[in-house]
Structures are given as C-alpha cells and as structure tokens.
PDB file of C-alpha atoms in Angstrom:
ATOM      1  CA  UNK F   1      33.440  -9.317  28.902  1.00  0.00           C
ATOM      2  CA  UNK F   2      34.312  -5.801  28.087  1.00  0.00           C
ATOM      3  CA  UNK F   3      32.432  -2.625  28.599  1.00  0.00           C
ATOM      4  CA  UNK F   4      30.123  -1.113  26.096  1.00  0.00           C
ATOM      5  CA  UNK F   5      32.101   1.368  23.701  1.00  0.00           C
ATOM      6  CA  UNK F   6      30.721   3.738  21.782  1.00  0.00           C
ATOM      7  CA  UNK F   7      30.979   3.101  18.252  1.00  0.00           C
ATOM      8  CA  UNK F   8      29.140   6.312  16.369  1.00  0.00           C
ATOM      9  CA  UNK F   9      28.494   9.387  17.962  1.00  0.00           C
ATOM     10  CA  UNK F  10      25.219  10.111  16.248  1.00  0.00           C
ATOM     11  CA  UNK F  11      22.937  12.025  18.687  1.00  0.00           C
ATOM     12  CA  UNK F  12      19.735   9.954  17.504  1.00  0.00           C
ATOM     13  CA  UNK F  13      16.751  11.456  18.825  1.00  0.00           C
ATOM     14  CA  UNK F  14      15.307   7.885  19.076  1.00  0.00           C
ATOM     15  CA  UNK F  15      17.196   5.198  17.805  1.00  0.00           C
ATOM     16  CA  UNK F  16      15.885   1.924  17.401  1.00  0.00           C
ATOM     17  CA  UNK F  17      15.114  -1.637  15.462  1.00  0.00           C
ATOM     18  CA  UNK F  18      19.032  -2.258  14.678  1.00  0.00           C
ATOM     19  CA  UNK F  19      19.457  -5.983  12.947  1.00  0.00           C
ATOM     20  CA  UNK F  20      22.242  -7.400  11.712  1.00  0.00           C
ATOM     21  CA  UNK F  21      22.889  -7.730   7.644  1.00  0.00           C
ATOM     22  CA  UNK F  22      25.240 -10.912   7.662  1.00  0.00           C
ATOM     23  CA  UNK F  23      25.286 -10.964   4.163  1.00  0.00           C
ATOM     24  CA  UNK F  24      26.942  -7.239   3.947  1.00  0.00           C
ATOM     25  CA  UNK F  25      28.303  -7.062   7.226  1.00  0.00           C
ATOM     26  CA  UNK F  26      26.645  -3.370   8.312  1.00  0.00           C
ATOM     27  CA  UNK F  27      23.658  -3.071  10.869  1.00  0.00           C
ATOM     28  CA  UNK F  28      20.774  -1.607   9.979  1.00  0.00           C
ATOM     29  CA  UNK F  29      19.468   0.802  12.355  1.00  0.00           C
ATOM     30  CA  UNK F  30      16.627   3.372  12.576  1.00  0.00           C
ATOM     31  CA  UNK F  31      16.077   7.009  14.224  1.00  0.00           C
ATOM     32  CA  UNK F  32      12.202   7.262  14.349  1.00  0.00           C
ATOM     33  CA  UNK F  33      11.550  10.779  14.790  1.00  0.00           C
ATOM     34  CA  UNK F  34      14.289  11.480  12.796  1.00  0.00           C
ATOM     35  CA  UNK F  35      12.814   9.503   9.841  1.00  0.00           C
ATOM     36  CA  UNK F  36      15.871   7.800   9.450  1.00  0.00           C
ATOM     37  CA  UNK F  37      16.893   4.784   8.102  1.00  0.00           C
ATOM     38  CA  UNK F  38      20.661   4.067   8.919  1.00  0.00           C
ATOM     39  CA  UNK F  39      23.429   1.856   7.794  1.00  0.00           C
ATOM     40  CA  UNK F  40      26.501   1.233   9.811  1.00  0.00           C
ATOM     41  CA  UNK F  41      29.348  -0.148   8.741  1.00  0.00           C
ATOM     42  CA  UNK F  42      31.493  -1.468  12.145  1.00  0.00           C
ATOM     43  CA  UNK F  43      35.120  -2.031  10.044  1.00  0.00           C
ATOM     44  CA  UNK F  44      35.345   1.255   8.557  1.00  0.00           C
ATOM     45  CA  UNK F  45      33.013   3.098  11.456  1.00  0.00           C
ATOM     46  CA  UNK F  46      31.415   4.880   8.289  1.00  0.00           C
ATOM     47  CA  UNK F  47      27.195   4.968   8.533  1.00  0.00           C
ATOM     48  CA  UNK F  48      25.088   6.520   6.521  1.00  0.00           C
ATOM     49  CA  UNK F  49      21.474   7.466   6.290  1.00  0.00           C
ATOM     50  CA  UNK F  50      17.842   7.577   4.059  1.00  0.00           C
ATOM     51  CA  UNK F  51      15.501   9.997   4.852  1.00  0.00           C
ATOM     52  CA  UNK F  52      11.979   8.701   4.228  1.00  0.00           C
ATOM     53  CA  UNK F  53       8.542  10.587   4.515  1.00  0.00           C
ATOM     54  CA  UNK F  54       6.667   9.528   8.045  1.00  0.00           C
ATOM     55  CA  UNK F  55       8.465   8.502  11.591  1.00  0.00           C
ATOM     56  CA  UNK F  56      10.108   5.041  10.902  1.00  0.00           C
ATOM     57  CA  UNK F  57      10.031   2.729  14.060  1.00  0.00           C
ATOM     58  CA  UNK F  58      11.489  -0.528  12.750  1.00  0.00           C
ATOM     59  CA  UNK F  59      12.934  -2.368   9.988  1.00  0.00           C
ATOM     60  CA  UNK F  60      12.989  -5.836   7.932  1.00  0.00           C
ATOM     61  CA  UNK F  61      15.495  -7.793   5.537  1.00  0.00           C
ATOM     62  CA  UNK F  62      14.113  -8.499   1.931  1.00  0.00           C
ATOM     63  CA  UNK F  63      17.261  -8.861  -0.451  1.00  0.00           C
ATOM     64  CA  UNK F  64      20.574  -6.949  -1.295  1.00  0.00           C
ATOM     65  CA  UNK F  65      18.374  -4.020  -2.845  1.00  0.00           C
ATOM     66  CA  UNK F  66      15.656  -3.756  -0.800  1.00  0.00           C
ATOM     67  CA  UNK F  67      14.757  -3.366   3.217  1.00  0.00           C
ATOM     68  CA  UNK F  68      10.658  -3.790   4.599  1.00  0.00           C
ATOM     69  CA  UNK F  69       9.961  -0.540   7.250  1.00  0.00           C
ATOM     70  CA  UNK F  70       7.433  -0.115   9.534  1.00  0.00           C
ATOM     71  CA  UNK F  71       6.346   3.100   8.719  1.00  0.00           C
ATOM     72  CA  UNK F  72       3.275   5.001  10.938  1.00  0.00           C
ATOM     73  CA  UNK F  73       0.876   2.995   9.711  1.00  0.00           C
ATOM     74  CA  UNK F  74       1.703   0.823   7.342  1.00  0.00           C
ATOM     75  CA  UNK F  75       5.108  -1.667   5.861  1.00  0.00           C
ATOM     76  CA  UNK F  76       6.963  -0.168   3.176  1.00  0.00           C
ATOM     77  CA  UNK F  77       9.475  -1.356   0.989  1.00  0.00           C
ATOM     78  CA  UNK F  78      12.564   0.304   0.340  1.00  0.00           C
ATOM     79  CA  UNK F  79      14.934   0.154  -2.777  1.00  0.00           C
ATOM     80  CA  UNK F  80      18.235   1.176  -1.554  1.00  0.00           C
ATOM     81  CA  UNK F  81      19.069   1.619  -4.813  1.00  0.00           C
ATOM     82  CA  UNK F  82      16.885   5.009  -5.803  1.00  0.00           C
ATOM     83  CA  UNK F  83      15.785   5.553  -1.619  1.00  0.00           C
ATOM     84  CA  UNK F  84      12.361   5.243  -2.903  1.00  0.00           C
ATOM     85  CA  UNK F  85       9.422   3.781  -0.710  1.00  0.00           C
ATOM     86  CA  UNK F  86       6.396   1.800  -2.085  1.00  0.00           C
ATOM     87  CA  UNK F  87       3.513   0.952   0.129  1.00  0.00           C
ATOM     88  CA  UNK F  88       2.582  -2.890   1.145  1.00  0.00           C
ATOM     89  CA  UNK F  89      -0.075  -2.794   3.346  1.00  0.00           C
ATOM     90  CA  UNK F  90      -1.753  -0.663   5.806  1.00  0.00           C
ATOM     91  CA  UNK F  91      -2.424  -1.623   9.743  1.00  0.00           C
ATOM     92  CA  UNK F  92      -4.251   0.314  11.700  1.00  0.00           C
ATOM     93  CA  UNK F  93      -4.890   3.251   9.430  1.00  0.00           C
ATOM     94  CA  UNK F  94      -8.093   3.457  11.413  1.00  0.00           C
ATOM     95  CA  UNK F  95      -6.668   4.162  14.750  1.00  0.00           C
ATOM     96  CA  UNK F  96      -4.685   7.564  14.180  1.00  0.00           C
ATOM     97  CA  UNK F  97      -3.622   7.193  17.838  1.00  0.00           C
ATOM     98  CA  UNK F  98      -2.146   3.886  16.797  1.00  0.00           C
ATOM     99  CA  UNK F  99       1.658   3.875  15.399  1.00  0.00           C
ATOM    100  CA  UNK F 100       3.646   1.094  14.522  1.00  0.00           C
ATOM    101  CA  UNK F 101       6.327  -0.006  17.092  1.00  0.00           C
ATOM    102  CA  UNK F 102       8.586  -2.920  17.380  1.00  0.00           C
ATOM    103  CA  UNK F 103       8.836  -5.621  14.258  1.00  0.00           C
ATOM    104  CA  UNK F 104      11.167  -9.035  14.114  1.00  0.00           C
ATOM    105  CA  UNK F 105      10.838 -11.684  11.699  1.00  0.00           C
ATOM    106  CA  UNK F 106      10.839 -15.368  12.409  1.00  0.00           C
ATOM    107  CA  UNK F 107      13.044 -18.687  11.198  1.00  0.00           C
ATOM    108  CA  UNK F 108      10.470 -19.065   8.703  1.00  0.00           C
ATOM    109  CA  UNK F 109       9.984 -15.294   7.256  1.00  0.00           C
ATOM    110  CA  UNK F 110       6.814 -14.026   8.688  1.00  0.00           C
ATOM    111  CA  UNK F 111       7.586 -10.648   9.640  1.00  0.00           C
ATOM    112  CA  UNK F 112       5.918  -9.476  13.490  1.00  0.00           C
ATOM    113  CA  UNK F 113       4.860  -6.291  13.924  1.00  0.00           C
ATOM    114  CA  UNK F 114       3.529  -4.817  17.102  1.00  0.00           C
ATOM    115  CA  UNK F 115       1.849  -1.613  17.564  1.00  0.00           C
ATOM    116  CA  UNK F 116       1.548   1.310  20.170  1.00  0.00           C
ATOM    117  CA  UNK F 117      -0.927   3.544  21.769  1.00  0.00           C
ATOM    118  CA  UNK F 118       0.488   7.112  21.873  1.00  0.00           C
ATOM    119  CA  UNK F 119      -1.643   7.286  25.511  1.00  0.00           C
ATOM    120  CA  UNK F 120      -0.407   4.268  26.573  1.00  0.00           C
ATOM    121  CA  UNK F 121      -3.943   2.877  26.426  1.00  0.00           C
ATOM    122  CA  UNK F 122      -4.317  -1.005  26.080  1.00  0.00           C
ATOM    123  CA  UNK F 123      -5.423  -0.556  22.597  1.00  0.00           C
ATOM    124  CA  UNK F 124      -2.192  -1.547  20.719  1.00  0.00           C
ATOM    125  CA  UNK F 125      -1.745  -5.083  18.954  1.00  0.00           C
ATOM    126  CA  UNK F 126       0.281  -7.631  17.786  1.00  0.00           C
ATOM    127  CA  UNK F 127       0.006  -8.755  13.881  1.00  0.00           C
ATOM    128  CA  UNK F 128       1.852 -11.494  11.485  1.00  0.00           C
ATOM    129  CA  UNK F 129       2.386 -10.777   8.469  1.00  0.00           C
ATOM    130  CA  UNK F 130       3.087 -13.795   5.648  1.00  0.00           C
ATOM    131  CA  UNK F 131       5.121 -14.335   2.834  1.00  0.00           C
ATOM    132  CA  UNK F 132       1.841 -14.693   1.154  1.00  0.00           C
ATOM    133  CA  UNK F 133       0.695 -10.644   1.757  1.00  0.00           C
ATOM    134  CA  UNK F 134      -2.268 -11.919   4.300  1.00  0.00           C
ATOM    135  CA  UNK F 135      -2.065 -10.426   7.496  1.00  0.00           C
ATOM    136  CA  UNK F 136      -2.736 -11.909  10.885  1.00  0.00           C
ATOM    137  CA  UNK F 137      -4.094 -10.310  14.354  1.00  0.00           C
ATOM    138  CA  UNK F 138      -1.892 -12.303  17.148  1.00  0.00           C
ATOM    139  CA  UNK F 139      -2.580 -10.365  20.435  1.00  0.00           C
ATOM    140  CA  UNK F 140      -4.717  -7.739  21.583  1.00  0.00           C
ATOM    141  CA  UNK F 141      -5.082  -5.499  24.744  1.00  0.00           C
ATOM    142  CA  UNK F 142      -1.416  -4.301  24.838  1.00  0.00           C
ATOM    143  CA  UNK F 143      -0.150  -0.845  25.859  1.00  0.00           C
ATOM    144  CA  UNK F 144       3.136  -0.871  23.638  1.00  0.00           C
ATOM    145  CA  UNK F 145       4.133  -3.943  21.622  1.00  0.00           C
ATOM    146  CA  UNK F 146       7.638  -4.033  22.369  1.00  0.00           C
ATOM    147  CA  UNK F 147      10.723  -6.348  22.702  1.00  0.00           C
ATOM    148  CA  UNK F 148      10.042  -9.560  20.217  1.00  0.00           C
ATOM    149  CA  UNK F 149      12.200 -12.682  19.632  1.00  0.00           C
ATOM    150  CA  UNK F 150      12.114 -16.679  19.832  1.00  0.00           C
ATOM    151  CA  UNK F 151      13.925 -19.143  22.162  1.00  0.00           C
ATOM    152  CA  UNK F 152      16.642 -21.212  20.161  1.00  0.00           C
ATOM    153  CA  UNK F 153      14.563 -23.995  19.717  1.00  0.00           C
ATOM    154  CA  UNK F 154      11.784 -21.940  18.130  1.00  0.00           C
ATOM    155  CA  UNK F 155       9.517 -23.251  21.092  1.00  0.00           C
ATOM    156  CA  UNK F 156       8.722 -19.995  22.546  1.00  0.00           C
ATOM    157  CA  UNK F 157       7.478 -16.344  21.520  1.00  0.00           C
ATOM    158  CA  UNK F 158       8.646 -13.360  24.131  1.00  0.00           C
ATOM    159  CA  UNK F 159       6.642 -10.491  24.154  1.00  0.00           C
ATOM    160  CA  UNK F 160       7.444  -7.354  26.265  1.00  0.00           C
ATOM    161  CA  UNK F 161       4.853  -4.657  26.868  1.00  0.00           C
ATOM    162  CA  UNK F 162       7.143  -1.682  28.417  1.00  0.00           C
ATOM    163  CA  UNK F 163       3.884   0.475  30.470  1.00  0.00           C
ATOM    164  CA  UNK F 164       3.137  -2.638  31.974  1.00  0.00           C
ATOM    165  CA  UNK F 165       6.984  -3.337  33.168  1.00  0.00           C
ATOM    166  CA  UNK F 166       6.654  -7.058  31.917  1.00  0.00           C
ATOM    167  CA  UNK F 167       8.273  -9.077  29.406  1.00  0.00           C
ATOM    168  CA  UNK F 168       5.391 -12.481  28.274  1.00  0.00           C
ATOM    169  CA  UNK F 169       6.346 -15.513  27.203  1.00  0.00           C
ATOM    170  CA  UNK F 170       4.149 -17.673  24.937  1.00  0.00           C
ATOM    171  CA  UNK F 171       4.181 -21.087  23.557  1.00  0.00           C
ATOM    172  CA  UNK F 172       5.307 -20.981  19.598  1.00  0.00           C
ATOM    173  CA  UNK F 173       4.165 -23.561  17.400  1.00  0.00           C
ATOM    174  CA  UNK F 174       6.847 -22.645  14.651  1.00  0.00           C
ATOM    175  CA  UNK F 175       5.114 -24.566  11.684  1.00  0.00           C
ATOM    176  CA  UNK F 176       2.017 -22.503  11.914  1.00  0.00           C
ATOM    177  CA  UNK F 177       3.602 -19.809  12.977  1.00  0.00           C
ATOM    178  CA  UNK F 178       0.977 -19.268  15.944  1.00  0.00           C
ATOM    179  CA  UNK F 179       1.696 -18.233  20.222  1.00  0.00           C
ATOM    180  CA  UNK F 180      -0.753 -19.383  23.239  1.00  0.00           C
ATOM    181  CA  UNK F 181      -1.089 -20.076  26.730  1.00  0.00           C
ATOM    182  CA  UNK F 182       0.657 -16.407  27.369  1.00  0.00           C
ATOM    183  CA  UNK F 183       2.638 -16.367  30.895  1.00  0.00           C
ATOM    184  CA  UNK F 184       4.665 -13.146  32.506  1.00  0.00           C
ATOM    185  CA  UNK F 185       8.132 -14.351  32.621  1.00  0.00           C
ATOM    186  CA  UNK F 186      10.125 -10.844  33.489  1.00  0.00           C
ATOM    187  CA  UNK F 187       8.325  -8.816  35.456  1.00  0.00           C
ATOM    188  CA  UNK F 188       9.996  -5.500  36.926  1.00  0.00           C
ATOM    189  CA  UNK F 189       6.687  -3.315  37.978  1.00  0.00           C
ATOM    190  CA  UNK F 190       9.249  -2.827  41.477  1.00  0.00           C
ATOM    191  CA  UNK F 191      11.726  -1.125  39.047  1.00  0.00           C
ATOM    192  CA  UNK F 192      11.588   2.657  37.923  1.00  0.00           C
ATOM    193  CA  UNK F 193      12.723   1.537  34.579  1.00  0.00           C
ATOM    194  CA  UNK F 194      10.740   0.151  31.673  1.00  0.00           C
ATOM    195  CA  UNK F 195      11.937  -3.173  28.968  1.00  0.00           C
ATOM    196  CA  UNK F 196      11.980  -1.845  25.965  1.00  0.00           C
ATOM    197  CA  UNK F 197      13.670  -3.873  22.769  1.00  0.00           C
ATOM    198  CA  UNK F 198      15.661  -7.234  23.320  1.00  0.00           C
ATOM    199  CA  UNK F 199      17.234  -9.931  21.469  1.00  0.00           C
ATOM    200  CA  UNK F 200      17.925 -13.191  22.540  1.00  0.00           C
ATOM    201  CA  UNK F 201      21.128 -15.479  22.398  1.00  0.00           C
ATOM    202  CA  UNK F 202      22.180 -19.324  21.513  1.00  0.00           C
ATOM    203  CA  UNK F 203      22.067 -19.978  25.220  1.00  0.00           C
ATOM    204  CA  UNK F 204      18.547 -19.187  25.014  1.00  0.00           C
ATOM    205  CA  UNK F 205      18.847 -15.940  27.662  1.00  0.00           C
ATOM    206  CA  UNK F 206      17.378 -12.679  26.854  1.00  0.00           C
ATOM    207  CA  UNK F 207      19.072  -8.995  26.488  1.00  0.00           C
ATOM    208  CA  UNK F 208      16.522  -6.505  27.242  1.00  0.00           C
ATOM    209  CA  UNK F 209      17.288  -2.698  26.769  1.00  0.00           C
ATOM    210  CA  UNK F 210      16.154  -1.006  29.789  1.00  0.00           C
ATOM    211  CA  UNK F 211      14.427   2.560  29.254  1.00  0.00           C
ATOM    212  CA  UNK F 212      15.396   5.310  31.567  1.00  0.00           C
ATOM    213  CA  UNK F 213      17.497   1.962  33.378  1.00  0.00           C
ATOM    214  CA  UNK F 214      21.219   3.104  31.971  1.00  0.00           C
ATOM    215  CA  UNK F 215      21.658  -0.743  31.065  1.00  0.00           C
ATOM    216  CA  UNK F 216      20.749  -3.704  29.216  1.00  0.00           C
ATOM    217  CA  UNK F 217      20.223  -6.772  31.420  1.00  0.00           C
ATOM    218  CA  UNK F 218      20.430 -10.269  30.689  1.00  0.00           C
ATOM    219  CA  UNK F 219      17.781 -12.977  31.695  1.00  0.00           C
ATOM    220  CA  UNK F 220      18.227 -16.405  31.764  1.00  0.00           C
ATOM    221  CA  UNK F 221      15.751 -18.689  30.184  1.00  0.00           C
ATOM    222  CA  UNK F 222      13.932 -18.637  33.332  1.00  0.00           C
ATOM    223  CA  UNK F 223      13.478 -15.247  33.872  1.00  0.00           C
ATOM    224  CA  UNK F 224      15.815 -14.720  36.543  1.00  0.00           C
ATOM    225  CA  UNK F 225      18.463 -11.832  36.217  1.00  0.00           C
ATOM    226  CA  UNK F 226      21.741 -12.998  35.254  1.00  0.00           C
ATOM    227  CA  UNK F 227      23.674  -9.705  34.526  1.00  0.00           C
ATOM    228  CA  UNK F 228      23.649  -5.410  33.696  1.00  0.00           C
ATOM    229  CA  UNK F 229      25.574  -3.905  31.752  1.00  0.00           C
ATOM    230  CA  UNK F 230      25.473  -0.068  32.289  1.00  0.00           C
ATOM    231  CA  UNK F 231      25.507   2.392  29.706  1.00  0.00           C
ATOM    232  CA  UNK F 232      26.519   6.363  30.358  1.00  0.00           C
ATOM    233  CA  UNK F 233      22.903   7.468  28.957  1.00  0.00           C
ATOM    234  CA  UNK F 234      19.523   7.016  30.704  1.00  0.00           C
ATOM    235  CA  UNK F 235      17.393   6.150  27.393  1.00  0.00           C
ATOM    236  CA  UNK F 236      18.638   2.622  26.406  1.00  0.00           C
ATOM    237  CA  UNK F 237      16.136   1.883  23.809  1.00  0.00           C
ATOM    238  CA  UNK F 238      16.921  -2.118  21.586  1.00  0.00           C
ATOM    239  CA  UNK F 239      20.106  -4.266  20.999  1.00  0.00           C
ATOM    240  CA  UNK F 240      20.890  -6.941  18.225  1.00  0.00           C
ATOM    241  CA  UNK F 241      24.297  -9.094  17.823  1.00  0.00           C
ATOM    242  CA  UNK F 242      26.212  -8.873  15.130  1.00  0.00           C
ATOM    243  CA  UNK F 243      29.840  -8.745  14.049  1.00  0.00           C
ATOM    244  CA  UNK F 244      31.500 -11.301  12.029  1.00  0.00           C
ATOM    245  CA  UNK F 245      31.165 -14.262  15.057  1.00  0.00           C
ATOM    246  CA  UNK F 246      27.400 -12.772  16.250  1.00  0.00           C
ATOM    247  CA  UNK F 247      29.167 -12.023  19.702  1.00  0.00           C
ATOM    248  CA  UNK F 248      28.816  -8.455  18.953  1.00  0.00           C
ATOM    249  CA  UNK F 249      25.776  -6.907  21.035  1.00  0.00           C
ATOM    250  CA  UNK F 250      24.883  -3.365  19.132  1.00  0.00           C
ATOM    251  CA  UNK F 251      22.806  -1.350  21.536  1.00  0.00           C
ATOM    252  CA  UNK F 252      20.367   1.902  20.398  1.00  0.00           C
ATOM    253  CA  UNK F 253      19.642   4.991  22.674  1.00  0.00           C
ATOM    254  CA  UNK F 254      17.777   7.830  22.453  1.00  0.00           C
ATOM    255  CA  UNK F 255      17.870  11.587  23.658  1.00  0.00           C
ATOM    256  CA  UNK F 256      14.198  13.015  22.750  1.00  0.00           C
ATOM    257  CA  UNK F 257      12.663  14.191  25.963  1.00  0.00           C
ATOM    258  CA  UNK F 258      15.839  14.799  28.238  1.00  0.00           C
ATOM    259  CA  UNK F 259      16.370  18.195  29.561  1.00  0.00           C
ATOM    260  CA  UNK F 260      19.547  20.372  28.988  1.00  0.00           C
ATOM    261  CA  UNK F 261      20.872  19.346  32.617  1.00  0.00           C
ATOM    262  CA  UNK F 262      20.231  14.958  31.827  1.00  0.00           C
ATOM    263  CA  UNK F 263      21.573  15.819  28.514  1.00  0.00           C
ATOM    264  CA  UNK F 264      25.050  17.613  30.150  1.00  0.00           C
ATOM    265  CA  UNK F 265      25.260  14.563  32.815  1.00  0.00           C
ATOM    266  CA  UNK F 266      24.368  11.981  29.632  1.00  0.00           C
ATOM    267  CA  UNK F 267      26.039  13.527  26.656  1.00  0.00           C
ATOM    268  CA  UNK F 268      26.190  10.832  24.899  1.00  0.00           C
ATOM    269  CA  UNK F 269      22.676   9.857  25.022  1.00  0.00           C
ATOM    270  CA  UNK F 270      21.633   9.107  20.902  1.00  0.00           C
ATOM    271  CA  UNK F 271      24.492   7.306  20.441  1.00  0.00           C
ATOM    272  CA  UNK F 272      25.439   3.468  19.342  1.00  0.00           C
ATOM    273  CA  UNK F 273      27.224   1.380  21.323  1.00  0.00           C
ATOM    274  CA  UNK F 274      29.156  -2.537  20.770  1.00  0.00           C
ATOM    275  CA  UNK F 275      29.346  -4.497  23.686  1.00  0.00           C
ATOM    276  CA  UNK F 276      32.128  -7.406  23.136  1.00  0.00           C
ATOM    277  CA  UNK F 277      30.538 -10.470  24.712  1.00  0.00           C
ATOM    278  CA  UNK F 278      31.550 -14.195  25.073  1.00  0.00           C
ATOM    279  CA  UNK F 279      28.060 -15.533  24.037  1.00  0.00           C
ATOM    280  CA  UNK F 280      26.599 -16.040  19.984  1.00  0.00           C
ATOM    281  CA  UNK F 281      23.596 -14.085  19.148  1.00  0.00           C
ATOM    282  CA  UNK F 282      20.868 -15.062  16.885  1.00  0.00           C
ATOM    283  CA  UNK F 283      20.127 -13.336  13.309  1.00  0.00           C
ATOM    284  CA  UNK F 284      17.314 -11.285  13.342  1.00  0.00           C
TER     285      UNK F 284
END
C-alpha cells in the first residue's frame, strides 16, 4: 500500500461528503463554509466548483443532471445543468442552532441525514428520508451525527458521534430500512483526536477520518484497530473509494480554525488526497 498523495491542492476551508460518481468517473466533493459544491475529475486532475447560497455540508446522487445537498437546514436539489437549487424539504428549521451534517444513502435509496449542534449539545438527530418524500426521525440525543455507512451484508448501521469520541453500531433491518439495539463499537475517548467521516470496505472494515488525528485508521469488523495512515495536515475530515477498481480511498481535510504557525507546519491542510490501497470500497 502506498502513501497518501495529494491529488488537488485546493486549500478547502472544510472539505467534506466526497462520493464517488461511477457512472462519470469524478468525485463529488463539498467545502462547507466555502459553499462549495466540487467536482473532481482524477484522469485529467481538472475539478471544478458551484457556488450555492447557504454552507453545504454533504451531498447525494440523483441522475446525470442533478445532485441532492444538504444544505443548513434543509435537502436541495441541484441541476448541474443551470447550477440552480430548488428546495425539497426542510429539517430542523426550528432549531437555528441545528445544521445539517453528515448524509449517505443506502442499497435501497433512502438518503440518511444526520444533524449537528453548533454547542455540541446532545440535541442533534438522525433522519431517513424515502424515495416517497416522507421523512423519518431514526436517533435522537446525539452531539454531531457523523460518520454513516452499512456492513457488506447490509446487516449493520455505523454511526459515529465525534464529541463523544465513539463510533455505534446498530442492527439494520435493510427491507424496512430501520437500526436497533445500538452498541459502541469504536470507542477512542483515551485519544486527543475525534472520528469524524468514514466509509467502509468489501471486507467489511471501517476507514474513519480522524479530526485533529493526522490519519485515517482502519477498523476491522470488530472494532479493533487494524491500521493508520498519516496524512501531513492535522484536520482529516471524510474519505470515500473510488477510481475505476473502487481501491481508490479519496480523503477530505480542512484548514478553518488553524493558526498561521499549524498552518506553516501543515501547509497543505484543505487539500485532497488518493490513497492507493489493495482492498475494494463500496459505492456510496
């Protein structure tokens, strides 16, 4: 396995949500205080950008013309086409100390979205939303809905709620698209680093983006720390495969909050990085 090369020297101020368009071969990226909604092209190194109107924390395929955001406070859709939004529905418009964080979708198209406490309160949430426009509430009580994904056999939900330092895993009944009988399976409260975005291979182990860590690490199934792989920047934020064979592990950073002096020692914090590996990833 090779080290982690930088791909696109972008200085994101918070880059995040990258998934993989197999169709088109680019990833999909965002920078969420940028309000940025990024395509990057890996064969020709060439990425571009929308600018849309709020902070944009995550992102969903719909078709060739058209990606789903999470958007503040609510899912848009956007048409690639014009780089025009149009609203879908609202979640917690109520809570104005609420934003929307993390977002996957699963085998069956129900698109995840968690949510995030700017205090780091336990008042952020989990929803599902359907194909159908209804919209569920899945889990409550959570600081920052982070890190989502689904074990190969679609027989368990992972959860990771980065204040708390612990990554849940939760019985997934794939058919009715519903999670129970929620058990810590990561737990790194004795680390001064925080899980932040994963993604989660064929072998059924989990790569979890570590935030002020300098690495993504991979778990195995049960838990147990299998490998890191440092990174020259501090704010290692979420990581999708991709590339033509999924062995491809993309990896987002950040560089909002570091001081002039991390920023010298980390210069390249912002950017996007490929890690060659020897394992498949999953879509999505």
């Amino acid at each position: 396995m090779t080290q982690p090369e930088n791909v696109l020297a972008v200085r994101a101020r918070l880059g995040e949500g990258p998934i993989w368009n197999a169709e088109r071969q680019v990833l999909h990226w965002v920078d969420i205080y940028n309000r940025r909604v990024h395509t990057f092209d890996p064969v020709s190194g060439k990425d571009t950008y929308i600018e849309v109107d709020t902070v944009v924390s995550g992102l969903f395929l719909e078709d060739e013309r058209h990606l789903i955001l999470a958007q503040e406070n609510r899912l848009t859709r956007l048409d690639l086409h014009n780089q025009t939004t149009a609203l879908l529905i609202e979640i917690e418009a109520d809570r104005p100390n609420n934003r929307l964080n993390d977002v996957r979708a699963d085998s069956r198209g129900r698109r995840w979205v968690g949510t995030m406490n700017n205090d780091g309160k336990p008042e952020a949430n989990l929803y599902r939303y359907d194909l159908d426009g209804s919209l569920h509430h899945m889990e409550t009580n959570l600081s920052i809905s982070n890190g989502l994904g689904w074990s190969p056999d679609q027989t368990i939900f992972y959860l990771t709620d980065s204040p708390q330092q612990v990554i849940y895993a939760y019985d997934f009944d794939v058919d009715a698209g519903t999670i129970c009988d929620r058990k810590p399976l990561i737990i790194l409260t004795d680390e001064s680093f925080y899980p932040d975005g994963l993604t989660i291979d064929t072998e059924g182990c989990l790569w979890s983006a570590m935030w002020n860590g300098w690495c993504v690490i991979r778990f195995d199934p049960q838990g147990q720390e299998m490998m890191r792989v440092p990174l020259p920047v501090p704010l290692v934020t979420s990581c999708t495969f991709g590339g033509e064979n999924l062995t491809d592990l993309f990896i987002t950073t950040a560089s909002a909050g570091l001081s002039q002096a991390e920023l010298k020692q980390s210069f390249e914090a912002g950017d996007l990085f490929r890690l060659r590996t020897e394992v498949k990833g999953q879509l999505g």
